[in-house]
mmCIF file of C-alpha atoms and ligand atoms in Angstrom:
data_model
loop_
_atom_site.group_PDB
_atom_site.id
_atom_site.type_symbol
_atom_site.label_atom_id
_atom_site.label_comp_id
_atom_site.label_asym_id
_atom_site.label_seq_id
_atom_site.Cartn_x
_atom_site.Cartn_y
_atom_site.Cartn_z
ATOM 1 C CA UNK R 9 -97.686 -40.687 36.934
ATOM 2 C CA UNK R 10 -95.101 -41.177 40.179
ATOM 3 C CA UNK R 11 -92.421 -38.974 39.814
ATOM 4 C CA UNK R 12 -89.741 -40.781 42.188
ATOM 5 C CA UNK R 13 -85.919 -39.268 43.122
ATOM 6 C CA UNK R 14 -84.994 -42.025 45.279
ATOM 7 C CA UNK R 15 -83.473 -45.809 43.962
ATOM 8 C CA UNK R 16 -85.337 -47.396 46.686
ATOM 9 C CA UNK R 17 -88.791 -45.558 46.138
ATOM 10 C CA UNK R 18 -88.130 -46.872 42.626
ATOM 11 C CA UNK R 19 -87.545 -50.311 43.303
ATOM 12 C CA UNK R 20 -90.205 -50.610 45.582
ATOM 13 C CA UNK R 21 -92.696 -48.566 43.269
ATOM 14 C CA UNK R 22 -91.677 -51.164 40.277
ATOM 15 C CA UNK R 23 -91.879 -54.483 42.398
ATOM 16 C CA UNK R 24 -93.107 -57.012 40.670
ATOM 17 C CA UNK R 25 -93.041 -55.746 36.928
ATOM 18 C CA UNK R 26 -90.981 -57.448 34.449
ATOM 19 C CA UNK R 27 -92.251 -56.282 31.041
ATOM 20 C CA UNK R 28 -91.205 -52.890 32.000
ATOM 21 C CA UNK R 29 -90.228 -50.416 28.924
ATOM 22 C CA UNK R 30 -87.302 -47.510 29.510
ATOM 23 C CA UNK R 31 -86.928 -44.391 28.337
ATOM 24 C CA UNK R 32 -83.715 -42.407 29.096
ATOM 25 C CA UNK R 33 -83.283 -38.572 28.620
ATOM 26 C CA UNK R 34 -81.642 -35.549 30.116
ATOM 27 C CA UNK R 35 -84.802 -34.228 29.823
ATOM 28 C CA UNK R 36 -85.920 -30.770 28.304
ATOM 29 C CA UNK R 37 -88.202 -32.733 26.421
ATOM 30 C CA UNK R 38 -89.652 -32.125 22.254
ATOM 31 C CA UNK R 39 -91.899 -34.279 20.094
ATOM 32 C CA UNK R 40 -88.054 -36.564 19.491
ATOM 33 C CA UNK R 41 -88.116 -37.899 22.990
ATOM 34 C CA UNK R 42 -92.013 -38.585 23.188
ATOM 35 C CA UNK R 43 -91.496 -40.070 19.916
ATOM 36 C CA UNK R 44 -89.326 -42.833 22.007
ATOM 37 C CA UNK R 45 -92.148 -43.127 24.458
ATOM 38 C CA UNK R 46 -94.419 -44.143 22.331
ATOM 39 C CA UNK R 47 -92.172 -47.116 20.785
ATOM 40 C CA UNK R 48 -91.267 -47.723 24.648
ATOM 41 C CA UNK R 49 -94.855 -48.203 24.694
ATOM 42 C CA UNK R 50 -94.722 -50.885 22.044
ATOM 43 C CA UNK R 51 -92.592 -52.813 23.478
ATOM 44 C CA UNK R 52 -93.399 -53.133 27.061
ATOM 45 C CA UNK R 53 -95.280 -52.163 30.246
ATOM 46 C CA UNK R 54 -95.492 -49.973 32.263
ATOM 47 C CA UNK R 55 -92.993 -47.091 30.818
ATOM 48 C CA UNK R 56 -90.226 -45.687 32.929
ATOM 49 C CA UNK R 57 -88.690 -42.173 31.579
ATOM 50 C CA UNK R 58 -85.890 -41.065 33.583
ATOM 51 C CA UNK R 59 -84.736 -37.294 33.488
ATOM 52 C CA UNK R 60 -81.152 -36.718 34.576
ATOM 53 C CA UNK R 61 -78.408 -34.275 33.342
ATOM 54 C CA UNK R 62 -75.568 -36.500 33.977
ATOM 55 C CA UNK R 63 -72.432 -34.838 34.981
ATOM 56 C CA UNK R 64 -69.992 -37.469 34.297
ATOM 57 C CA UNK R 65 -70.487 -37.022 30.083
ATOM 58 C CA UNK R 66 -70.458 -33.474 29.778
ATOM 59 C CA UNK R 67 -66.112 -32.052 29.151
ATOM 60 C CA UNK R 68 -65.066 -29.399 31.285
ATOM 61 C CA UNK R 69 -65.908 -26.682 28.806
ATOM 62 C CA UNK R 70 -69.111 -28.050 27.548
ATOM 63 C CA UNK R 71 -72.639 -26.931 29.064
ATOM 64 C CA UNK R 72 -73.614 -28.754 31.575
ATOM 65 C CA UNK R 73 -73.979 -25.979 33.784
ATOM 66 C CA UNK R 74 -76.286 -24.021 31.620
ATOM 67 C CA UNK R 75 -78.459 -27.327 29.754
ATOM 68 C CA UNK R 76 -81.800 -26.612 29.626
ATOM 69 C CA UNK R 77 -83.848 -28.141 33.170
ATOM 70 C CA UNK R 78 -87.274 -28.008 33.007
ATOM 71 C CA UNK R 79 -88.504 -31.217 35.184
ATOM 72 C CA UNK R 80 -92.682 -29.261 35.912
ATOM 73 C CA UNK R 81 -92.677 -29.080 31.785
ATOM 74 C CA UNK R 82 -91.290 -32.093 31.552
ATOM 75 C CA UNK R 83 -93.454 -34.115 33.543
ATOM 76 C CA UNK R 84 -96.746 -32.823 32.372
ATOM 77 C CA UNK R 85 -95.686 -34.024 28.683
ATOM 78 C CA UNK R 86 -94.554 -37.577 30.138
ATOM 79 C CA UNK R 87 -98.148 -37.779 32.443
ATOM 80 C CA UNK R 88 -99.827 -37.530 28.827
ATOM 81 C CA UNK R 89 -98.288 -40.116 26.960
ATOM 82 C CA UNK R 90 -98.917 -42.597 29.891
ATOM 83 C CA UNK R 91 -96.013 -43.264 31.440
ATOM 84 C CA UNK R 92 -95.864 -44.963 34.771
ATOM 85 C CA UNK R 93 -93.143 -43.368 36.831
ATOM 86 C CA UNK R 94 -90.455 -40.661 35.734
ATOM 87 C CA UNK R 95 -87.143 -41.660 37.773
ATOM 88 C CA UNK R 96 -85.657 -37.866 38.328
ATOM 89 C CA UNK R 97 -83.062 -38.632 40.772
ATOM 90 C CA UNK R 98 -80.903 -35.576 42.121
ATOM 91 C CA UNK R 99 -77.341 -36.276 41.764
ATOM 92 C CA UNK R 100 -76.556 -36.892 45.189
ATOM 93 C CA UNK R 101 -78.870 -40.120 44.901
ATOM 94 C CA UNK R 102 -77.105 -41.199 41.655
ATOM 95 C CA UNK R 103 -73.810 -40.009 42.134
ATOM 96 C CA UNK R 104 -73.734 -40.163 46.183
ATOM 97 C CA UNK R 105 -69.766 -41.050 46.161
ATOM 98 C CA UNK R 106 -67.365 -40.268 43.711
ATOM 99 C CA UNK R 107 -68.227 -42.791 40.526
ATOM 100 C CA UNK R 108 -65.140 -44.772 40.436
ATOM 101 C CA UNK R 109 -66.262 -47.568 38.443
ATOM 102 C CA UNK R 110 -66.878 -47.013 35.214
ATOM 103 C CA UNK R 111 -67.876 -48.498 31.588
ATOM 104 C CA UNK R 112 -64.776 -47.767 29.469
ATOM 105 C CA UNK R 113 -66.117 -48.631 25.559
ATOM 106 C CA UNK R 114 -63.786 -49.708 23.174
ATOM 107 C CA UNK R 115 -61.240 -47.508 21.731
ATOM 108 C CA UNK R 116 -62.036 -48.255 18.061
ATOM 109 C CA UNK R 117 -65.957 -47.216 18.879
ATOM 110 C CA UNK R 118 -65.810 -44.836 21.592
ATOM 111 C CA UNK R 119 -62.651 -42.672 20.420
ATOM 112 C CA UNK R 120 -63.633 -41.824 16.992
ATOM 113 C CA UNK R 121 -65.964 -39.255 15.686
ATOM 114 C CA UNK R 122 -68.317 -37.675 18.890
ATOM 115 C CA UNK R 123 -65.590 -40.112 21.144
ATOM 116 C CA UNK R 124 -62.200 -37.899 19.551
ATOM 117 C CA UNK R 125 -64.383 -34.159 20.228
ATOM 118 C CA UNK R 126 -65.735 -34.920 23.588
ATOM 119 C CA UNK R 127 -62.945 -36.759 24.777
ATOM 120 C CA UNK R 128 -64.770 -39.414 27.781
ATOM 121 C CA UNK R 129 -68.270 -38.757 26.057
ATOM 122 C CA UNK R 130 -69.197 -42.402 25.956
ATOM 123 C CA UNK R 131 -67.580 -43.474 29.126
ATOM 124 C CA UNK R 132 -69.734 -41.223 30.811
ATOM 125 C CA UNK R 133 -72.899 -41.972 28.492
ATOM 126 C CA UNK R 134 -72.310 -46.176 29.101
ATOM 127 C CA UNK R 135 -71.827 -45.577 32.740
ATOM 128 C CA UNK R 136 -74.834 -43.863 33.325
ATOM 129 C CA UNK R 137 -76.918 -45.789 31.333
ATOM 130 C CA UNK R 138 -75.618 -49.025 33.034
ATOM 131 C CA UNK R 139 -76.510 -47.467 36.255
ATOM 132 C CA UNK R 140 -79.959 -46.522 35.198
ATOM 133 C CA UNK R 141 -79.956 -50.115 33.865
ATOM 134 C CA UNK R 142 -79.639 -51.693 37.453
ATOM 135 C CA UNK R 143 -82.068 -49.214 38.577
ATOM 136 C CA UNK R 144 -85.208 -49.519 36.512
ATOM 137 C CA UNK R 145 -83.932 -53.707 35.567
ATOM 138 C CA UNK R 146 -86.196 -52.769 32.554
ATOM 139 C CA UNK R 147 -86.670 -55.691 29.919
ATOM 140 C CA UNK R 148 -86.654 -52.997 26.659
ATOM 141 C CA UNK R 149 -85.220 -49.615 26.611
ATOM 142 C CA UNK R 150 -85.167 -47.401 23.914
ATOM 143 C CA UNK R 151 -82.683 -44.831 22.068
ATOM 144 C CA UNK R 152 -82.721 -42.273 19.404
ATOM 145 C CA UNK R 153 -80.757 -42.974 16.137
ATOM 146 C CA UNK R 154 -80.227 -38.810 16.440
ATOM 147 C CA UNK R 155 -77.410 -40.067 18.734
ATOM 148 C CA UNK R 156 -76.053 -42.765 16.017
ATOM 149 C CA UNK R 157 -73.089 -43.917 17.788
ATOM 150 C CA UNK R 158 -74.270 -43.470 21.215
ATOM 151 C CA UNK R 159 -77.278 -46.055 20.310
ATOM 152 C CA UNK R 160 -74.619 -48.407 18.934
ATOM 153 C CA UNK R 161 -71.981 -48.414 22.157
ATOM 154 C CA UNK R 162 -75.108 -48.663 23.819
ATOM 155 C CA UNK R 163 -75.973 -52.161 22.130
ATOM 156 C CA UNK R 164 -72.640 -53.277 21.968
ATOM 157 C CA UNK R 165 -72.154 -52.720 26.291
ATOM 158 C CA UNK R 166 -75.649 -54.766 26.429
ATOM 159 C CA UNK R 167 -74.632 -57.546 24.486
ATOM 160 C CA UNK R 168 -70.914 -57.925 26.035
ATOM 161 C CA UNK R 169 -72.631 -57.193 29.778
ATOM 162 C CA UNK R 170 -75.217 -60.024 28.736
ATOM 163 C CA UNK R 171 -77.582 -57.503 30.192
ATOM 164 C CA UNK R 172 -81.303 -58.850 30.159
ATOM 165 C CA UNK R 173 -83.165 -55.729 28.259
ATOM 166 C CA UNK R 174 -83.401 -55.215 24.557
ATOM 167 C CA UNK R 175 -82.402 -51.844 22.759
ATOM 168 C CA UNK R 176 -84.583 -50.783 20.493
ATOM 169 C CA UNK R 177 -83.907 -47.952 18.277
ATOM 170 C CA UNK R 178 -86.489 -44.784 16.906
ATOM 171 C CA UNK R 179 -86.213 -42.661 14.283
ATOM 172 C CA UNK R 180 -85.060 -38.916 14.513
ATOM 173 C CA UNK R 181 -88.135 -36.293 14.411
ATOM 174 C CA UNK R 182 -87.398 -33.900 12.655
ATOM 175 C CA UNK R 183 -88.834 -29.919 12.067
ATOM 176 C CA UNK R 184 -90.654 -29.373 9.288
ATOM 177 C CA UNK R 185 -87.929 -27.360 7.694
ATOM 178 C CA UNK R 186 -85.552 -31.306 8.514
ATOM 179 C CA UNK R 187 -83.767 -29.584 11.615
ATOM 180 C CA UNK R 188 -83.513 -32.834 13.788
ATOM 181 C CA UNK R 189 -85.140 -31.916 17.211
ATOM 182 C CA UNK R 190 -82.799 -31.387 19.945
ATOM 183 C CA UNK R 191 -82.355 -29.754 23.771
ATOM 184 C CA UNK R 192 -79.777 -27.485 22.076
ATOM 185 C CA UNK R 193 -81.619 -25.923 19.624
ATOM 186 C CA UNK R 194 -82.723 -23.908 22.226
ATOM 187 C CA UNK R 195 -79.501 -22.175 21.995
ATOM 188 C CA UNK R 196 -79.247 -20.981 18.591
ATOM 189 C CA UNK R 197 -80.190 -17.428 17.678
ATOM 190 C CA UNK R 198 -82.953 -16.614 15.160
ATOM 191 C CA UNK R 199 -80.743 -16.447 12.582
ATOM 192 C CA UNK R 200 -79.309 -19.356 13.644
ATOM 193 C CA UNK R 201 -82.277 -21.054 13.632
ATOM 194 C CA UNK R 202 -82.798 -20.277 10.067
ATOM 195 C CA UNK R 203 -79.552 -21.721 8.611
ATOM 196 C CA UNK R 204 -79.378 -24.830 11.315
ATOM 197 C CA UNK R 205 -81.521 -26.888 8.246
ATOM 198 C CA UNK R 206 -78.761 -27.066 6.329
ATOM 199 C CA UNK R 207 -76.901 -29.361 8.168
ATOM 200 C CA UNK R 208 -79.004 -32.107 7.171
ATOM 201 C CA UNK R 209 -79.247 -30.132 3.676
ATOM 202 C CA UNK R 210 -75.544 -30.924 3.706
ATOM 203 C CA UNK R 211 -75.889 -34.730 4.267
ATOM 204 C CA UNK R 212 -78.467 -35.131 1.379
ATOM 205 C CA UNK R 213 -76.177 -33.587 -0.937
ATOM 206 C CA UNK R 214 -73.349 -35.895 0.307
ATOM 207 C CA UNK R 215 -75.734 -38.967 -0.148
ATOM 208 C CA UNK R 216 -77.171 -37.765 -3.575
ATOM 209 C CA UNK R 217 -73.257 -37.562 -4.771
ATOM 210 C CA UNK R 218 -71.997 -41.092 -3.166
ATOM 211 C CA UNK R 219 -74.805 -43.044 -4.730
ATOM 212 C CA UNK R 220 -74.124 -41.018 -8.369
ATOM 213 C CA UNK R 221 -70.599 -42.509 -7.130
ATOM 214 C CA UNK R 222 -72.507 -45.951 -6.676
ATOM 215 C CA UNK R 223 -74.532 -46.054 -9.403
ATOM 216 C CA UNK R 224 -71.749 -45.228 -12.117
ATOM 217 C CA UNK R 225 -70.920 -48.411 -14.161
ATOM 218 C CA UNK R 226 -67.020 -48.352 -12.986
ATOM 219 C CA UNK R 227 -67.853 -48.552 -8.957
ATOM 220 C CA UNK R 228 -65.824 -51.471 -8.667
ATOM 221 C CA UNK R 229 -62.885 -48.884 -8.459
ATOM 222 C CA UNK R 230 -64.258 -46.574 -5.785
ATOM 223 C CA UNK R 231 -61.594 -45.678 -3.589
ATOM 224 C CA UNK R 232 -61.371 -44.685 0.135
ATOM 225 C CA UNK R 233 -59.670 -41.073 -1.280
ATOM 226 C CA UNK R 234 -63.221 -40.566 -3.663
ATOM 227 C CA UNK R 235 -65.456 -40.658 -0.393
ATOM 228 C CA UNK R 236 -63.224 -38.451 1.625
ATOM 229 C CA UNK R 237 -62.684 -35.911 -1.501
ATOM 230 C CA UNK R 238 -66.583 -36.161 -1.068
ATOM 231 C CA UNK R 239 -66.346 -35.453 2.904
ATOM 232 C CA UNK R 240 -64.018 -32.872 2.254
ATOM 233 C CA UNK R 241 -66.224 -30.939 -0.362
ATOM 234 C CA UNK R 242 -69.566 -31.660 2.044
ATOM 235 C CA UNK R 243 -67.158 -30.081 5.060
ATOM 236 C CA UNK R 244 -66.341 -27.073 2.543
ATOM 237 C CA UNK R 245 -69.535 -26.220 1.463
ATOM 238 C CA UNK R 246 -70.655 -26.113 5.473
ATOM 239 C CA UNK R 247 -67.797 -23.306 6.521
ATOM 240 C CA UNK R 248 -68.253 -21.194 3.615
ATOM 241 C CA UNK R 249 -71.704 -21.055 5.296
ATOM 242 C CA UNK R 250 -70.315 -19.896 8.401
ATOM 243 C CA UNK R 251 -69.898 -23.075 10.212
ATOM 244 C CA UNK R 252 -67.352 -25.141 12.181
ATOM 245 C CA UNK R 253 -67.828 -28.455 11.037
ATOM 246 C CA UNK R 254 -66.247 -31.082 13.597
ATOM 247 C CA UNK R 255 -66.709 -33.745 11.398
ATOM 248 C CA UNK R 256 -68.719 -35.004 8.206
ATOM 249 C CA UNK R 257 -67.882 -38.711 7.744
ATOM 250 C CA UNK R 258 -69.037 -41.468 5.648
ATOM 251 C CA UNK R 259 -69.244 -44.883 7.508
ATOM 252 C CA UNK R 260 -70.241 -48.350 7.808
ATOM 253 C CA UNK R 261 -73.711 -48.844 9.896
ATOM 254 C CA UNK R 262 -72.094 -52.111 11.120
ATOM 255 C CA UNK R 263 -69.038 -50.582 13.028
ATOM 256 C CA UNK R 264 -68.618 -46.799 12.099
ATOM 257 C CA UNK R 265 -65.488 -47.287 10.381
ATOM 258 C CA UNK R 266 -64.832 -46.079 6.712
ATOM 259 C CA UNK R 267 -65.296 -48.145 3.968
ATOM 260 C CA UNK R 268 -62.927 -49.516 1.824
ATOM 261 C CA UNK R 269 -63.143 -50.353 -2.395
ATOM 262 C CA UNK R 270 -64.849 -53.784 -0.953
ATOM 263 C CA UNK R 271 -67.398 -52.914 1.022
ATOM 264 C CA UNK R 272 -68.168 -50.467 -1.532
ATOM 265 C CA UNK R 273 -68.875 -53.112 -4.295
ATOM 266 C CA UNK R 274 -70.647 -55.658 -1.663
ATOM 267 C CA UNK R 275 -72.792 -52.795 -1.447
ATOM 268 C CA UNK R 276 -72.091 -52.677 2.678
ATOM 269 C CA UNK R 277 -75.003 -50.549 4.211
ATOM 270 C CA UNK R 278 -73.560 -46.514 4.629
ATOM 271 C CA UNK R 279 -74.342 -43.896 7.292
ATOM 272 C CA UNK R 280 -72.954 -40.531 7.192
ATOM 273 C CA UNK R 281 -72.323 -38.738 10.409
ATOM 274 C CA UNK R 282 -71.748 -35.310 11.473
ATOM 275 C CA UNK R 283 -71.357 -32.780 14.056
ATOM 276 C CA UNK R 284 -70.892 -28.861 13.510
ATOM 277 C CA UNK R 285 -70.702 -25.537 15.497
ATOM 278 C CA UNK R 286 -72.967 -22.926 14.408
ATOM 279 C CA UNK R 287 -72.068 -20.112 16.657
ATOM 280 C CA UNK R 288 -71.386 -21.147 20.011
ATOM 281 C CA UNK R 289 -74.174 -24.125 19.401
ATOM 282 C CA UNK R 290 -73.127 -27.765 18.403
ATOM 283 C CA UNK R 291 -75.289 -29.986 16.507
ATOM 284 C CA UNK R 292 -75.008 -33.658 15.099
ATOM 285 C CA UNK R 293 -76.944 -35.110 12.975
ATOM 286 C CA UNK R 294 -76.730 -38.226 10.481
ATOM 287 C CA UNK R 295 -78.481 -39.687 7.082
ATOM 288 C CA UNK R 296 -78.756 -43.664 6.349
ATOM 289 C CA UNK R 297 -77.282 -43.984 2.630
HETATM 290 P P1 LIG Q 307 -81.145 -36.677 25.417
HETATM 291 O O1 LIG Q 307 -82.177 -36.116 26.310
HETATM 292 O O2 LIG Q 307 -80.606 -35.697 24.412
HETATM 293 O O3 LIG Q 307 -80.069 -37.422 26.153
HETATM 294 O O4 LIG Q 307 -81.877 -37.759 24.521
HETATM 295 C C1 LIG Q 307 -82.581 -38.822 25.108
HETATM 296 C C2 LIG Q 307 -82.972 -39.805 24.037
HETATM 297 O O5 LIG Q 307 -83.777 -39.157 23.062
HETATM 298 C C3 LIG Q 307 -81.760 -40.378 23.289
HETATM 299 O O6 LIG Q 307 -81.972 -41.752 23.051
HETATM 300 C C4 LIG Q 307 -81.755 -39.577 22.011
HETATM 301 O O7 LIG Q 307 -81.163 -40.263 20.932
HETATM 302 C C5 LIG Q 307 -83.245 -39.400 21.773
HETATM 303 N N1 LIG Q 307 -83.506 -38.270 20.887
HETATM 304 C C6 LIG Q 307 -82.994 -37.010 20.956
HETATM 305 N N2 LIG Q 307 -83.422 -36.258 19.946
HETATM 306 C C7 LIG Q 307 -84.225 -37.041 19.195
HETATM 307 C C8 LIG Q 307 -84.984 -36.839 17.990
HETATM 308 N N3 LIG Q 307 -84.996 -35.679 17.351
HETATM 309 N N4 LIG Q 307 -85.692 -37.889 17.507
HETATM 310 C C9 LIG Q 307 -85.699 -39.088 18.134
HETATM 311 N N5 LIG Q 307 -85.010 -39.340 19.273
HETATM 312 C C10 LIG Q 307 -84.285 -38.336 19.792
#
């Protein structure tokens, strides 16, 4: 495996290749990521990972200084599931002027949920990713549906940017105990570690009670103020475990928003979404309904 920091070394080490598959990370890397390699893998070759903690997404009180960078690690996991070259650029080579052009998603995607509690989340997120984009030019790249709405912008900037590479989406891995795997984990305490479980917990619950919802024979009058009664009650249970739910939200997998008495009895697909502080650690996760 090539691990290149330059754009041009890139180019020139990817000449030639248009079946090439993309994986993008921040690196710190579990079983989740590798997960995505091995789709990437599926889909295209050679595969590109690319490891870079990108400034531009992270809020001014979130952790960018102090997320987890551990490239040696990193690259020794990447070298065994074949890939071709890991694109670690430094952020002078990405960033090498001030980034004034950016990808701004729309409001009605990119300000709600993760968009309205890390204000410019997705700006920075598309505008990175576009970058890397016109980097690798890769024909496939792949995304975790851990980051739900991030995967969806994500498709949505392709499609408007008629940019030539398909998104393709993997599953979350998961702990054994149904903690999804993530970078931050690393943060939590022991005890921490032990409750972190039942944020998931939290979402089967929810699911179990909106299909009892569904299933009753009077669903045709469901209302908007029954699901978020349900929300509420999911977001209850949470603090009086000790957490700081940001949100715990039932939505539409089409566009995020909540559904209404209608899309409830055309039986529109669900997805419930949430994102919590447990101590000073934040986690998201989400559940298909
Ligand atoms: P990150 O390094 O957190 O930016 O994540 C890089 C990619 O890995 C994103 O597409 C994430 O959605 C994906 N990812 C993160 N955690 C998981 C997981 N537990 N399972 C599958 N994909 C994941």
């Amino acid at each position: 495996m090539k691990i290149v920091t330059d754009i041009q070394e890139l180019r020139d080490q990817l000449r030639g290749q248009n079946r090439a598959s993309f994986v993008p990370t921040m690196g710190n890397l579990h079983e989740g990521h590798l997960s995505l390699m091995r789709i990437a893998r599926q889909h295209g070759d050679p595969v590109i990972a690319s490891i870079f903690v990108n400034r531009l997404q992270f809020g001014p009180n979130e952790d960018f200084d102090k997320y987890p960078r551990t490239l040696e690690a990193d690259a020794e996991k990447l070298e065994k599931e074949g890939v071709y070259v890991l694109f670690a650029p430094t952020e002078s080579v990405l960033y090498p002027e001030p980034q004034e052009y950016r990808v701004d998603p729309p409001k009605q995607l990119g300000d709600i949920l993760e968009g309205e509690f890390r204000p410019g989340f997705f700006k920075g997120v598309c505008t990175v990713v576009l970058k890397l984009f016109s980097c690798v030019q890769p024909k496939v790249a792949v995304f975790g549906k851990k980051d739900y709405q991030q995967l969806m912008i994500i498709r949505q900037m392709a499609q408007q940017f008629a940019l030539p590479v398909d998104i393709v989406a993997g599953e979350t891995i998961r702990a054994e105990d149904g903690l999804a795997l993530s970078s931050r984990n690393g943060y939590l305490t022991k005890e921490e570690r032990t409750e972190a479980p039942q944020l998931q917990i939290a979402l089967q619950n929810l699911r179990q009670e909106i299909q009892g919802l569904l299933g009753k024979a009077e669903s045709s009058s469901i209302t908007a103020h029954q699901l978020l009664a349900l929300e509420q009650k999911a977001s209850e249970a949470l603090k009086n475990r000790g957490w700081v739910p940001d949100y715990i939200a039932i939505r539409k997998r089409s566009n995020l928003l909540a559904p209404n008495t209608e899309d409830l009895l055309t039986k529109k697909e669900l997805v419930i979404l949430t994102a919590a502080k447990l101590g000073k650690t934040r986690l998201i996760d989400n559940l298909e309904v």
